[in-house]
Short mmCIF file of C-alpha atoms in Angstrom, two decimals:
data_model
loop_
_atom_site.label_atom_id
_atom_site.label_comp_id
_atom_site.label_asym_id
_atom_site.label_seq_id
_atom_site.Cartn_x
_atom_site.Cartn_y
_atom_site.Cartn_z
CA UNK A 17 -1.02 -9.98 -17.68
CA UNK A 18 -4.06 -10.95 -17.21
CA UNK A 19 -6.91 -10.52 -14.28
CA UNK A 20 -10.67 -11.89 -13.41
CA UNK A 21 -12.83 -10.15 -10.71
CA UNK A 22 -15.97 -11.26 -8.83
CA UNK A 23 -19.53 -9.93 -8.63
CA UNK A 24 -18.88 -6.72 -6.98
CA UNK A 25 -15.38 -6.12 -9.09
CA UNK A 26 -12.98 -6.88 -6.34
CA UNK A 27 -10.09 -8.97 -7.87
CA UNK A 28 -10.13 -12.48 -7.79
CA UNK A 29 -6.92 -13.37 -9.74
CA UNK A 30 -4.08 -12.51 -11.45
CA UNK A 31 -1.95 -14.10 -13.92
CA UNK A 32 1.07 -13.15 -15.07
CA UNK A 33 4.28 -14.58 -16.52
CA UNK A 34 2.12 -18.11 -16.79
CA UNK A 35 2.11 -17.39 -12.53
CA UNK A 36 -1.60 -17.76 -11.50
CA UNK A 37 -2.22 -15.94 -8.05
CA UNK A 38 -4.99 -15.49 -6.01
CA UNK A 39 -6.93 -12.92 -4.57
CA UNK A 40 -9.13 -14.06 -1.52
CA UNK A 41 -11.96 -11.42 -0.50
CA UNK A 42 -14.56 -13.11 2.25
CA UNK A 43 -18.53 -13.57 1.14
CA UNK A 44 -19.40 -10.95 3.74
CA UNK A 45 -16.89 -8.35 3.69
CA UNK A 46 -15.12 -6.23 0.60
CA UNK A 47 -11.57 -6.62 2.43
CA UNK A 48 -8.82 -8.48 0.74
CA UNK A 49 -7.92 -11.24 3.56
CA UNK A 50 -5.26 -12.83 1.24
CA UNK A 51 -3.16 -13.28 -1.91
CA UNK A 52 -1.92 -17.03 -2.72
CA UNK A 53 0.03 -18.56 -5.32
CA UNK A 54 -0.42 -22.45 -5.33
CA UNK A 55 -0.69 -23.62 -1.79
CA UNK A 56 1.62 -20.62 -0.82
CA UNK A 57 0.60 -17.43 0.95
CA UNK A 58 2.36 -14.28 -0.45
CA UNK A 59 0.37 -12.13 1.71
CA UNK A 60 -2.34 -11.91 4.63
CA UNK A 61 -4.01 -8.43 5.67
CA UNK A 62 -5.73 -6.70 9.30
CA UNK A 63 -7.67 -4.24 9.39
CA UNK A 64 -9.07 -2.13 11.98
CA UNK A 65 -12.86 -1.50 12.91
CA UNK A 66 -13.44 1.42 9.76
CA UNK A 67 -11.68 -1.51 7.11
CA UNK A 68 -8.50 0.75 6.55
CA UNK A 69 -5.45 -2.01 6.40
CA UNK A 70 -3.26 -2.22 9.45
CA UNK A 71 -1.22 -5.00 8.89
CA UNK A 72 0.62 -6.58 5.37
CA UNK A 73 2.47 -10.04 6.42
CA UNK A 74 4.78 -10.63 3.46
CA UNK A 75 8.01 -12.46 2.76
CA UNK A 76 8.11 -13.05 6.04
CA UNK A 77 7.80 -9.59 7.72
CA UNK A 78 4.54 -7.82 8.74
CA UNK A 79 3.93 -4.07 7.78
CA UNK A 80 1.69 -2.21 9.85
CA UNK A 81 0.34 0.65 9.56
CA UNK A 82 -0.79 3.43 12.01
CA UNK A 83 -4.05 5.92 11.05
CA UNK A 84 -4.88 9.17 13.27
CA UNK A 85 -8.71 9.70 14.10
CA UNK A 86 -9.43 10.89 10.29
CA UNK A 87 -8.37 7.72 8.98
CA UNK A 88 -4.65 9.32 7.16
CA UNK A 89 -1.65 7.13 7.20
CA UNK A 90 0.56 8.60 9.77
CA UNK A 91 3.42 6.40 10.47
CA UNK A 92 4.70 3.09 8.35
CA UNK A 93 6.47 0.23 9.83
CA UNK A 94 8.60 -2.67 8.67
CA UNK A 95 8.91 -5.38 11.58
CA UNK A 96 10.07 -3.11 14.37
CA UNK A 97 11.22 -0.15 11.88
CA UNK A 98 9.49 2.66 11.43
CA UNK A 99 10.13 3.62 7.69
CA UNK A 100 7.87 6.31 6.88
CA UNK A 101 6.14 9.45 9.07
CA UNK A 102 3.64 11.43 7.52
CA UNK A 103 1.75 14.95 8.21
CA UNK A 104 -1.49 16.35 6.80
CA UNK A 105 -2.79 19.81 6.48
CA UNK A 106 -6.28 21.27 7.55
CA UNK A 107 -7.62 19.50 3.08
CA UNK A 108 -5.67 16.69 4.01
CA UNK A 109 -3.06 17.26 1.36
CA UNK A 110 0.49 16.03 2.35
CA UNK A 111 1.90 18.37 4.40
CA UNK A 112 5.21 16.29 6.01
CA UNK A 113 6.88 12.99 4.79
CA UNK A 114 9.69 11.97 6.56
CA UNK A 115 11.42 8.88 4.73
CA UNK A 116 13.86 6.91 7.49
CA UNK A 117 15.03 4.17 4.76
CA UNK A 118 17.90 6.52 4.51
CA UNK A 119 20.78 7.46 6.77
CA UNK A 120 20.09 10.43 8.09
CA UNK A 121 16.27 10.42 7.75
CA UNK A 122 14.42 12.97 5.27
CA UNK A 123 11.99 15.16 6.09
CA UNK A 124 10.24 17.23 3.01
CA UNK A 125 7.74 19.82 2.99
CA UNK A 126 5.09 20.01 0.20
CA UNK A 127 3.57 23.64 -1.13
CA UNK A 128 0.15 22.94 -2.91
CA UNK A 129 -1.28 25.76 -5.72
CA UNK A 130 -5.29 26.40 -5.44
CA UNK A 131 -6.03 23.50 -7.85
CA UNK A 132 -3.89 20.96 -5.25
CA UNK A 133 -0.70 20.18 -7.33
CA UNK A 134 2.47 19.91 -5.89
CA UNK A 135 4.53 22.85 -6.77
CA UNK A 136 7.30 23.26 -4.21
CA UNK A 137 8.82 20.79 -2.17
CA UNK A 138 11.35 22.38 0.91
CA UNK A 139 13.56 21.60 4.05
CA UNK A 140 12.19 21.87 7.33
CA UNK A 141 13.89 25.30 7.34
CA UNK A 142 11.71 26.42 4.68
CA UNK A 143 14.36 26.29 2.13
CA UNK A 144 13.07 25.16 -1.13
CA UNK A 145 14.66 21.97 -3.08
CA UNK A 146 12.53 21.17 -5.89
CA UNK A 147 9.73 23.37 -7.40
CA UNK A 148 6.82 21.64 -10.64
CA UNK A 149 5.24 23.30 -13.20
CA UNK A 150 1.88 22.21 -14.64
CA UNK A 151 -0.30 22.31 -17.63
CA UNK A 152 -3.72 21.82 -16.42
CA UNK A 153 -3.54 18.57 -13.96
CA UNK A 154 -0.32 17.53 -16.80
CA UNK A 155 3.29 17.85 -15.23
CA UNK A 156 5.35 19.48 -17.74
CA UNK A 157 8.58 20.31 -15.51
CA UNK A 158 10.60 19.68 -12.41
CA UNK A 159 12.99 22.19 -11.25
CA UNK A 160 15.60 20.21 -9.40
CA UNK A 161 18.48 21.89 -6.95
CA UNK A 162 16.76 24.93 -6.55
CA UNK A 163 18.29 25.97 -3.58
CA UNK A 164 21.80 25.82 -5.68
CA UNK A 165 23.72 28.22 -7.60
CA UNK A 166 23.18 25.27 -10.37
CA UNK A 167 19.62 24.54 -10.77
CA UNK A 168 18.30 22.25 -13.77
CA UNK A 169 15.42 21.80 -15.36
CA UNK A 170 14.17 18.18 -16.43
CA UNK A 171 11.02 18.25 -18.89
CA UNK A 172 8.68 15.73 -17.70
CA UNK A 173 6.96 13.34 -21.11
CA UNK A 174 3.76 11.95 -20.12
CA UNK A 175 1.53 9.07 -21.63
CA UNK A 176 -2.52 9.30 -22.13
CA UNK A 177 -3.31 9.19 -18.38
CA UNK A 178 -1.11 12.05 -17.89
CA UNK A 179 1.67 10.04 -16.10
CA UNK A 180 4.84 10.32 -16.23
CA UNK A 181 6.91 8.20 -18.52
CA UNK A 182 10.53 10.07 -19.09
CA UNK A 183 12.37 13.21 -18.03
CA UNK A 184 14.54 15.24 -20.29
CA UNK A 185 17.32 17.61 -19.84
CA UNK A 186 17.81 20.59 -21.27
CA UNK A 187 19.81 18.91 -24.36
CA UNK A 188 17.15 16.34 -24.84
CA UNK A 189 18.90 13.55 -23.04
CA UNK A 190 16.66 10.95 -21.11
CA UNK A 191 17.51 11.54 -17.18
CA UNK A 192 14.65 9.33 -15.97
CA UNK A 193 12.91 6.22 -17.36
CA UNK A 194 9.81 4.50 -15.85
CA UNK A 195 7.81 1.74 -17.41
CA UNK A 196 4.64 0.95 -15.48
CA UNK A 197 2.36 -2.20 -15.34
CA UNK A 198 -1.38 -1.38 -15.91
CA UNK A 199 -2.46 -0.75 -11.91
CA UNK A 200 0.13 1.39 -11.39
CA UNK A 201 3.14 -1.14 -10.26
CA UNK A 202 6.59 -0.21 -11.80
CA UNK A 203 7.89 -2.31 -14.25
CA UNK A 204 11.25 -0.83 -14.09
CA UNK A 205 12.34 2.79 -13.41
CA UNK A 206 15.90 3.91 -14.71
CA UNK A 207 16.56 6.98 -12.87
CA UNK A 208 19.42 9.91 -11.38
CA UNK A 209 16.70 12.50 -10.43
CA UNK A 210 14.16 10.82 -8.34
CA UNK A 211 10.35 11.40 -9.43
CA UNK A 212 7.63 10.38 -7.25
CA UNK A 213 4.60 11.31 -9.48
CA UNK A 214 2.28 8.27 -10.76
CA UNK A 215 -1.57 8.11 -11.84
CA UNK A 216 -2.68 11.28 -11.40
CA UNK A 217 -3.14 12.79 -8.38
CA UNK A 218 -1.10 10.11 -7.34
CA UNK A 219 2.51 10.46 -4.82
CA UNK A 220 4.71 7.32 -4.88
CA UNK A 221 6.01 6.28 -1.72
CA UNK A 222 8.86 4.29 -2.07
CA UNK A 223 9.69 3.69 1.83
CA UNK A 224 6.23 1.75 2.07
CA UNK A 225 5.23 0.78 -1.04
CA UNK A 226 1.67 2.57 -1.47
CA UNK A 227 0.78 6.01 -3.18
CA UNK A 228 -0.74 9.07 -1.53
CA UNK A 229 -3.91 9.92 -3.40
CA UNK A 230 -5.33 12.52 -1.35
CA UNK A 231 -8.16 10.47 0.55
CA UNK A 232 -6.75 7.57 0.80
CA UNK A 233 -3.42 5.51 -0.06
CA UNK A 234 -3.07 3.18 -3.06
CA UNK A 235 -1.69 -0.44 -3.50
CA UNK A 236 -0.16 -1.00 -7.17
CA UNK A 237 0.20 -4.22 -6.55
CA UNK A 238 -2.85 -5.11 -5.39
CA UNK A 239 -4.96 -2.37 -7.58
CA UNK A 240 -6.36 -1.51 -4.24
CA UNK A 241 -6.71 1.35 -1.85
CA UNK A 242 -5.82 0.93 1.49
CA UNK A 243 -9.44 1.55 3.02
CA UNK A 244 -12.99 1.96 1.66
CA UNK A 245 -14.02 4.48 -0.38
CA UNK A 246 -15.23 7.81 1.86
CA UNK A 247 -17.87 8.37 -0.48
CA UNK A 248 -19.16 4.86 -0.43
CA UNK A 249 -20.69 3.11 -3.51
CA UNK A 250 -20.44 6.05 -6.14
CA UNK A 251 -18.34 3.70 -8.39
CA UNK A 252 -20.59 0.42 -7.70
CA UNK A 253 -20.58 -2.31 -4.66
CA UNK A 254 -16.51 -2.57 -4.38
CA UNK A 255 -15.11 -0.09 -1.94
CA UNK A 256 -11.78 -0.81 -2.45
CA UNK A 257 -10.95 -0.90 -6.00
CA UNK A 258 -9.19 1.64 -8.35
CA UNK A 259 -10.91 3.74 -11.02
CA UNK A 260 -13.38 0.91 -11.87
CA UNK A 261 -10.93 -1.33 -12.53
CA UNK A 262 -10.31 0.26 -15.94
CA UNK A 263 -6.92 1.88 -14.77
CA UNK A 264 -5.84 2.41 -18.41
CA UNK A 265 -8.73 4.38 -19.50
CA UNK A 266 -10.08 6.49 -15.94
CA UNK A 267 -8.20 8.07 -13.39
CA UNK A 268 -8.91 8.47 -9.47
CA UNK A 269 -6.71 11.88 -8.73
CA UNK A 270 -8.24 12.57 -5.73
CA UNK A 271 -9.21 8.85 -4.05
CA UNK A 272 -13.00 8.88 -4.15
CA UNK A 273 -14.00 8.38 -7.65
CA UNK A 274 -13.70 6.79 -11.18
CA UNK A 275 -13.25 10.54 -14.01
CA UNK A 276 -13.10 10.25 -17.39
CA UNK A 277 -9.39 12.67 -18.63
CA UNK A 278 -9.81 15.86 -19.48
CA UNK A 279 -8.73 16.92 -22.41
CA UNK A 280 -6.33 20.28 -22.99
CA UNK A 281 -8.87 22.70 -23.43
CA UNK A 282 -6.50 25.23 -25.74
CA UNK A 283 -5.32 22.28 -27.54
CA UNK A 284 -8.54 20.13 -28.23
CA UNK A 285 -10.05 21.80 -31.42
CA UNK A 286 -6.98 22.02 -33.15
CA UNK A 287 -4.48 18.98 -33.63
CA UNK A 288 -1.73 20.94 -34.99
CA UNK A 289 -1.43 22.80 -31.63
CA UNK A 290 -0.50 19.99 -29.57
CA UNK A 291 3.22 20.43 -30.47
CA UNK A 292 2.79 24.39 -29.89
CA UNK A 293 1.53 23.74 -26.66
CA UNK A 294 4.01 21.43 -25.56
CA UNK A 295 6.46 23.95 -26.38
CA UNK A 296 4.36 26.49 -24.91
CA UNK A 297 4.95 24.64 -21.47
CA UNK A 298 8.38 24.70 -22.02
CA UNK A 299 8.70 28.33 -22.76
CA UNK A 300 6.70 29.18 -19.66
CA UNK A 301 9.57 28.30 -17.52
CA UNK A 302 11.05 31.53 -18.62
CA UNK A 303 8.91 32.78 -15.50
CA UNK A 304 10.71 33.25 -12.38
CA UNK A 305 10.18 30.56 -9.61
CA UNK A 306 13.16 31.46 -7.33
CA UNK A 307 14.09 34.44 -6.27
CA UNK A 308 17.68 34.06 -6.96
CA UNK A 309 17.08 32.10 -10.82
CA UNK A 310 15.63 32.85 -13.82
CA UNK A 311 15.15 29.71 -15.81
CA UNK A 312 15.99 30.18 -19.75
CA UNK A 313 13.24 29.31 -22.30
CA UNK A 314 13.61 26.46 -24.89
CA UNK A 315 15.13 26.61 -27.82
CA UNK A 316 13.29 27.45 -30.96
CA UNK A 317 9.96 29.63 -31.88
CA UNK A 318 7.04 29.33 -29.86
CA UNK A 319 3.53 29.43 -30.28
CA UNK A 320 3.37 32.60 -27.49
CA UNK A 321 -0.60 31.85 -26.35
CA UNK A 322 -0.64 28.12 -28.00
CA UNK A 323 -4.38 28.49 -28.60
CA UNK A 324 -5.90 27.29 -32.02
CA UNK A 325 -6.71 29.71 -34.54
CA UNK A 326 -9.62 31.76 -33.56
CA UNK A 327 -12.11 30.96 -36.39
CA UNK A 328 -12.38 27.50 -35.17
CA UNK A 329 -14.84 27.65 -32.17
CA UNK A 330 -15.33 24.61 -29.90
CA UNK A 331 -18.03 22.47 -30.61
CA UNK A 332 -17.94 20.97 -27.25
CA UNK A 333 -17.62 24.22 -25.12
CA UNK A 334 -21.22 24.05 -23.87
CA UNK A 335 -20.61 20.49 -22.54
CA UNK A 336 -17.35 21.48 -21.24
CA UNK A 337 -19.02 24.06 -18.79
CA UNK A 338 -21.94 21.70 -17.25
CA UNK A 339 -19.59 19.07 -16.97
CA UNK A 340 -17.58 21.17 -14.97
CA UNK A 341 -20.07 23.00 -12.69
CA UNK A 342 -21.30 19.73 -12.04
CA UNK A 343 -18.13 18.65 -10.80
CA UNK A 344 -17.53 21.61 -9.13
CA UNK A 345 -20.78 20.76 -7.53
CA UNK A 346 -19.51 17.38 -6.16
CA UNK A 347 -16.90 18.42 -5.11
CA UNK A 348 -18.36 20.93 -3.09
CA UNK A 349 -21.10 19.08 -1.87
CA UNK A 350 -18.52 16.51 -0.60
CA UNK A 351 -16.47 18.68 1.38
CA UNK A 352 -19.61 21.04 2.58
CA UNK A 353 -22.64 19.27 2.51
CA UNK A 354 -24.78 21.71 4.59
CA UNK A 355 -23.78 23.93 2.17
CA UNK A 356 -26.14 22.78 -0.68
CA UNK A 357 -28.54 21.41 1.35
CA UNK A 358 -31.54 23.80 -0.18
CA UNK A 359 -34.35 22.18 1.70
CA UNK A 360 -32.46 21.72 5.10
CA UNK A 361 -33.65 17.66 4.76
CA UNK A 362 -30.00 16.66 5.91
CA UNK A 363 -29.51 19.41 8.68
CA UNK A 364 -32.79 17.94 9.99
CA UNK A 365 -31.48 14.56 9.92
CA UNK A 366 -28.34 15.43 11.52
CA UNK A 367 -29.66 17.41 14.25
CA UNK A 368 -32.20 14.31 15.18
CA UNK A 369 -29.10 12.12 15.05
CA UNK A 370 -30.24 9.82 12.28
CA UNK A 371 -27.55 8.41 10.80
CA UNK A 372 -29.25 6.29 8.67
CA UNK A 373 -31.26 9.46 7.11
CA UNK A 374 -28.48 11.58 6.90
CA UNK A 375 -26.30 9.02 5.08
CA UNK A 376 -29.13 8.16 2.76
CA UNK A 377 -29.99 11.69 1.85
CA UNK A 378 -26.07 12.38 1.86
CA UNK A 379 -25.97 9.31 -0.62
CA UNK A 380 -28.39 10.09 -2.66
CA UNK A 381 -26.85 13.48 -3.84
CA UNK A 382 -23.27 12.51 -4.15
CA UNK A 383 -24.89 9.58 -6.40
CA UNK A 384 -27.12 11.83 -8.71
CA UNK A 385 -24.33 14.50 -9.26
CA UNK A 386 -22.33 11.64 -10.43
CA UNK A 387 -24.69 10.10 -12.55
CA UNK A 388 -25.12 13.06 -14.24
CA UNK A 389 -21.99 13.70 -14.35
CA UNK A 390 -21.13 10.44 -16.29
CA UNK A 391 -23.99 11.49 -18.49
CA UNK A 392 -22.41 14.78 -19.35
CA UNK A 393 -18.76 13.23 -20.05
CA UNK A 394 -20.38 10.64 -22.19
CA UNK A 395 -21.86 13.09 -23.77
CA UNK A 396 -19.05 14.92 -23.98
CA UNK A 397 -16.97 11.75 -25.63
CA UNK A 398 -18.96 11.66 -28.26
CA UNK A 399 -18.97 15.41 -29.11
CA UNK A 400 -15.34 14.87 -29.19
CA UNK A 401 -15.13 11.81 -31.36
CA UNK A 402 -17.24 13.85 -33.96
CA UNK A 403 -15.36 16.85 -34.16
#
């Protein structure tokens, strides 16, 4: 597969299989109007007055979907069908999916930890289904049929970005297979337990074809998000696109902007850890997640902490830190701005009702914090590649 963009990075073909097609985006405008193969049209897109998508014609039906007043998906329709309902929390994390592509329709609850993984999923009754278990922002387990006097535990095998590629069982056997395309599109998925996770920070929606990413919904096919970026032009003149268009080297987890991985801290210094840390996220299941099961620990000895020795220090740590107070910065900034605003320049602007001021000053942070935090994980990259 192959692609070519135009001057602001938005797509402008695709060619795959010796099939060219074509990716129409107007002179004036970011938004995708169209996708053409030949003289066909494959698709055609609407969008309402804040550029989020509202209608997808294709194959002959038209998908449309609905946004409330904060501009999150809400409802997803086929023709006449509604296939998908969807609730958000006071973050805007999924709180409610309800998946009508099935007979009787599905509604599942989602339990977030402090860092915004997924760890529970449960029945409108509160009961809970399915719990995950991370390493970092890695999944390392699903906990299927928890509400059973059977549960089992599937051992999730990631690739670089941190997606998910297989599932295990508890003898080693593959349960679930996925091969991806390089935006995110499945190849094929060979699968009993169901798994919804893709890019990071990413929750596949099978019912309409996009993925939840936090602030906004994703297009594989397209490499797209459904509407513009909420913080603008932090990752250059396209407001659409995904991670830079460099989806097999950055990640988007939470819908706003382009990040570098980060690495396993414990694991980074020492090569001959990785394996001990894998099965240090194994063994961790020994923890109880239900009430009513304990889950048994793998097989084999364990690493207990998984760190590397502690005569060899970390190089990097220094960079490590900024880079993360920076983020921690930008992240902050973005969801309270008034709250870093030292010299009270954007309450000012706010409370004269300039919108162009505010946005500018607003702007103008989110941008600097980024470019230095690009600095520091460049930085950081090489620190890495010399250790």
């Amino acid at each position: 597969m192959s692609w070519s963009y135009d001057a602001v990075g938005a797509r402008a073909s695709e060619v795959s299989g010796g099939t060219t097609k074509t990716f129409t985006t107007p002179a004036t405008s970011n938004r995708l109007s169209s996708v053409t193969q030949g003289t066909t049209t494959l698709r055609s897109f609407g969008y309402d007055a804040a550029g989020a998508i509202t209608t997808d014609a294709k194959a002959g039906v038209t998908w449309t979907s609905t946004y409330d007043a904060e501009g999150r998906l809400v409802q997803a329709q086929s023709g006449s069908f509604t296939v998908g309902s969807y609730v958000y929390d006071a973050a805007s994390k999924l709180a409610k999916r309800t998946v009508s592509t099935v007979t009787p329709a599905v509604t599942t609850h989602y339990l977030y930890d402090p860092d915004g993984h997924v760890i529970a999923e449960t029945t409108p009754a509160g009961v809970t289904t399915r719990e995950y278990l991370w390493l970092g922002d890695m999944p390392v387990a699903v906990i299927d049929a928890v509400n059973t006097a059977t549960p089992v535990t599937y051992y999730v095998h990631t690739d670089h970005l941190m997606r998910p590629l297989k599932m295990t069982n508890a003898a080693g056997a593959v349960a679930w297979d996925a091969v991806w395309k390089p935006f995110g599109e499945t190849f094929s998925i060979t699968a009993a337990p169901k798994l919804d996770l893709g890019f990071p920070g990413q929750w596949t929606q099978a019912e309409n074809g996009l993925a939840w990413n936090w602030h906004r919904h994703y297009d594989p096919t397209t490499g797209r998000y459904t509407k513009p970026d909420p913080l603008r032009f932090v990752d250059g003149p396209g407001l659409f696109g995904y991670a830079r268009q460099r989806p097999t080297a950055l990640i988007d987890s939470g819908g706003r902007f382009a990040q570098f991985l980060a690495p396993i801290i414990t694991c980074i210094a020492n090569p001959a850890c990785y394996t001990d840390c894998w099965r240090c996220s194994r063994r961790s299941l020994s923890i109880k997640f239900h009430k009513n099961h304990t889950y048994p620990n793998a097989p084999g000895q364990i690493n207990e902490h998984c760190n590397p020795p502690q005569k060899q220090k970390d190089p990097c740590k220094g960079l490590r830190d900024i880079l993360q107070e920076h983020e921690r910065k930008l992240d902050q900034y973005v969801r309270e701005p008034l709250s870093m605003d030292n010299r009270g320049f954007l309450a000012e602007a706010l409370g004269t009702y300039n919108g162009y001021l505010s946005g500018k000053i607003y702007n103008s942070r989110v941008n600097s914090l980024k470019r230095q935090i690009d600095n520091f994980k460049k930085q950081l990259e090489e620190c890495e590649n010399g250790m």
